[in-house]
Amino acid sequence: MYSAPVEEIAFTLNHVAGLSGALEEGRFGDLSSDLVAAILEEAGRFASGEIAPLGEKGDREGAKLDDGEVKTPKGWPDLYRRWREGGWNGLTAPEAYGGQNLPHMLNVAALEMWNSASMAFALAPTLTMGAIEALAAHGSDSLKEVFLEKMVSGEWTGTMNLTEPHAGSDLGVLKARAEPRDDGTYRIFGQKIFITWGEHDVADNIIHLVLARLPDAPAGTRGISLFLVPKFLVNEDGSLGERNDVLCHSIEHKLGIHGSPTCTMIFGDGRFGEEWGAVGYLVGEENKGLACMFTMMNNARLAVGIQGVAIAEAATQKAIAFAKERIQGKAPGWAADTMSPIIQHPDVAQMLLTMKALTQGARAICYVCAHATDMSHHHDGAEAQHWAERAALLTPIAKSFSTDIGVDVASLGIQVHGGMGFIEETGAARYLRDARIAPIYEGTNGIQAIDLVTRKLPLSGGDQVRGLLAELKQVADEVSARDETSFGETGGRLRAAIAALEAATVWLLQAQADGRTADALAGATPYQRLFGLVLTGVYLAKGGLVAVDNGEGNGRVSLCRFMAENLLAETSALKDRVIAGSASLAAARGLLD
Amino acid sequence: MYSAPVEEIAFTLNHVAGLSGALEEGRFGDLSSDLVAAILEEAGRFASGEIAPLGEKGDREGAKLDDGEVKTPKGWPDLYRRWREGGWNGLTAPEAYGGQNLPHMLNVAALEMWNSASMAFALAPTLTMGAIEALAAHGSDSLKEVFLEKMVSGEWTGTMNLTEPHAGSDLGVLKARAEPRDDGTYRIFGQKIFITWGEHDVADNIIHLVLARLPDAPAGTRGISLFLVPKFLVNEDGSLGERNDVLCHSIEHKLGIHGSPTCTMIFGDGRFGEEWGAVGYLVGEENKGLACMFTMMNNARLAVGIQGVAIAEAATQKAIAFAKERIQGKAPGWAADTMSPIIQHPDVAQMLLTMKALTQGARAICYVCAHATDMSHHHDGAEAQHWAERAALLTPIAKSFSTDIGVDVASLGIQVHGGMGFIEETGAARYLRDARIAPIYEGTNGIQAIDLVTRKLPLSGGDQVRGLLAELKQVADEVSARDETSFGETGGRLRAAIAALEAATVWLLQAQADGRTADALAGATPYQRLFGLVLTGVYLAKGGLVAVDNGEGNGRVSLCRFMAENLLAETSALKDRVIAGSASLAAARGLLD
């Protein structure tokens, strides 16, 4: 069973991602490291002790739909109530609406733990947090007045209604429509699919944020507006009023996250209300809906990235526990006259260390990304701009690399279990099933790669990525300067990997400057993984350096060395693919006709 | 829906794996290439038209257990009857028992198609074929007389009962026991788990091959005997007699292959028969049971390898079809004013070409391996020995590489589908669920890697692997010699990859000669993948050369070039990991305590 790695999380937050430095600088007011530790400890306790047991059961039971009503797994409504009463929903929300206004990175750390315990369960607040963010940034005062406090407390949950059957990665072609009414409200009509927690029984009201088109709106992405559509209208005294004309038509039968209802929502088919059409309230300006969504996109993508970390952590824990218990064969060097635990076999050990290294690396990337967002909020002017760009640059990597390794680590976890891994009751297979959605939703990892290469590399004319590369080199140089034998070849391997990343970066910037977009896009996905591997290597090394300074023993150093000497060589192949792969891709395209 | 790639299969058999040359030499008597083509055509028709539709339904329905009786999905008993009446079960079986004694590689090609259509369904005959092989090689004349003909026709199916809860990869510790009786029979007692098609409703009788220990048998693998235990005893006139004391106690709830009942079998609990104990007949000699199993292990492992190919093929077909239909966004260079099919996006194209290249490469490896087995049966003396060694060397690679890429390709297939890929009704997720068992059963891929490094590399003092490397180099040199621009950098990339494989091979042989077993085993899995990638590159190039000679156009050449310029660079990283990874693995082992 999952046990929250609170110490590891705190170490990464403080010493790799920069939280302790920011606390010392007083960036977060009077927030103390003791309070941070206490929050993490309590989140870990709730995740391991309360969510995890019901998460496993909830996967077997799944969410069920009956005549428009969704029943979540047994015990989940009560679990959710206890969770929100703990104040977890509003960690980063504005204090004016009952939130705690804590650093974003703390919430990301907490999200990691909720997701490790049950990704299906954690999706409910993840969506609510996104809705709060969009509403807080773009909602009118009166909308915020009516809705935000209940959403921050978690009494009401939120959803994002973007996708339609023909409009997924490309939202420009969505068809849902909004008709203005004289009273300033709108009536919303249309169908939305893949709506996470679109209907359920854990909260009294559900606040849908819906993208739709006004009559005569411009075609494409410039003609999309954002609307708030509550499941129940809210009376002037704040009590719940009439049922709005929005209905869960069906829920999906999915590979994983069975406890999370994935809904097809129908707006305005006249089932509820006196007049056809779901009552909606404009959020932000007309035709600026997509821009409103974009303000929360970095955080939403990071929240999916952390799901990859979360599953990888849980899968790794489970595999290590199994490999210590399972006795089979005799490993080389096993002195006893008995069989050895399989963890003693070199091949099993290399799988487990790979899982551990990738998990900790992805965690560091996500936390560093969250820290950049926090810093952008706690600095001004050029510095704020720098940190916002840093967060923007790291976000697609945090999302894609973490979710890719989430799948890989979960798959390795099954492999470590042998035949038992394929049996559902063991629980290892669930991690792979759950993990598999994360590279897809909130912008597929292919979309992330396009974003990284075409929009993020050119930030500040390339200076943002060049600045990051310089920082990475400093870590590599420091490792070499230490002359600690326990680092092995880490310094040299890191420098080679960073050089590969730099060469690929230069090539991609040049390809785009030359207008060779197709060439650049052909290498976008290998480049994204290359970037993730380099960051993993460097952040593990950074942790290793701190551990040496703190006299903590060799654990972190040996993990970064394992990473450097086993997993970083791939960076050269990836660079090669970025630079030399596009010609053969173009030549082979005809094969797909 | 799956459409059997008969032309591609025939090309690979004939021109990459060597079938057409062997036919010309008359190695298979009067077997003609026309007959081969007709067999493949008919197998493809049955797989696509008959099995595939019921395979998909069968996955949703699954096998069910009710009081010891297993019900397979609707339509499967009739499907199985039609399949065996087509004579497919006995393709390679001895003519004396009604088989057709055709080349093994033809059966492997047919198995690919059955498995693409439904891996769960294809497992039934796969197990029967293994049982036939063991029985034909080691059974007494009287046993063969009673059982073989019905098994070859498929009227009775076979199973392999090896695993026990505490004895998986290490069979030496199994506990099932066999008590001799005065009449020369035995009574079998014990529990076996993970028994594929251990109980079902598609055939009249089930012939279990069971590993068990005789009283006072030596400990470990030298004290294991093999027994034939029929579900129903057989009367002297060949009719079915009493129910034997063997029972399906439960079936597993698994990640995939839902239509295939995975049974826990109880032998000798007294539920059936007058006397406790399941009646069993010794196969081969006492205490030589494991050796009997080993004679069929190469073929059984190859049969699992081809499952990886089969799933990869089906997943690739599905993803390409979807990517042609799905319209989303606008790819670079897309001239029309509309959105483009996603197959036009470079990132999607590189996923699909990766899937295609890995699938065709793994197919070639499996067929080449099957060809080596055939040649070992159709040569004598040193040549037979050479081919047997070649099959032995290639088997772990065929099993592991194909099943690993089966998982990877199925996972990419989901990714290409975007959100639809996560919905079970789409069918893409089923391929990942089914594929995930293949790297585990019939010897985990970690076990394959140990086998490859410790038992196969040293064959003929290393001459076998050196001979293969020399052959691979010839292909690379021929590509370079052609001076065809369409090959791009294929020749140089292949030579570099083969050099990496050679360096890793030399290192592993030396490490073992030096007694550094743990170091060698640490690199065994990366080495296995390295070998598979090199073979993929070379065999695709071999196909490309034939295509050029035949004036077939650039398709095959562009695929081998894509492979060489995009996927072969990884070989250098893998070599590095083999040679330089073990020290850091050893240093980091403490992290797992």
mmCIF file of C-alpha atoms in Angstrom, chain A residues 53 372 384:
data_model
loop_
_atom_site.group_PDB
_atom_site.id
_atom_site.type_symbol
_atom_site.label_atom_id
_atom_site.label_comp_id
_atom_site.label_asym_id
_atom_site.label_seq_id
_atom_site.Cartn_x
_atom_site.Cartn_y
_atom_site.Cartn_z
ATOM 1 C CA PRO A 53 -7.487 2.196 0.712
ATOM 2 C CA ALA A 372 9.105 29.163 -11.144
ATOM 3 C CA ALA A 384 8.725 38.226 -12.696
#
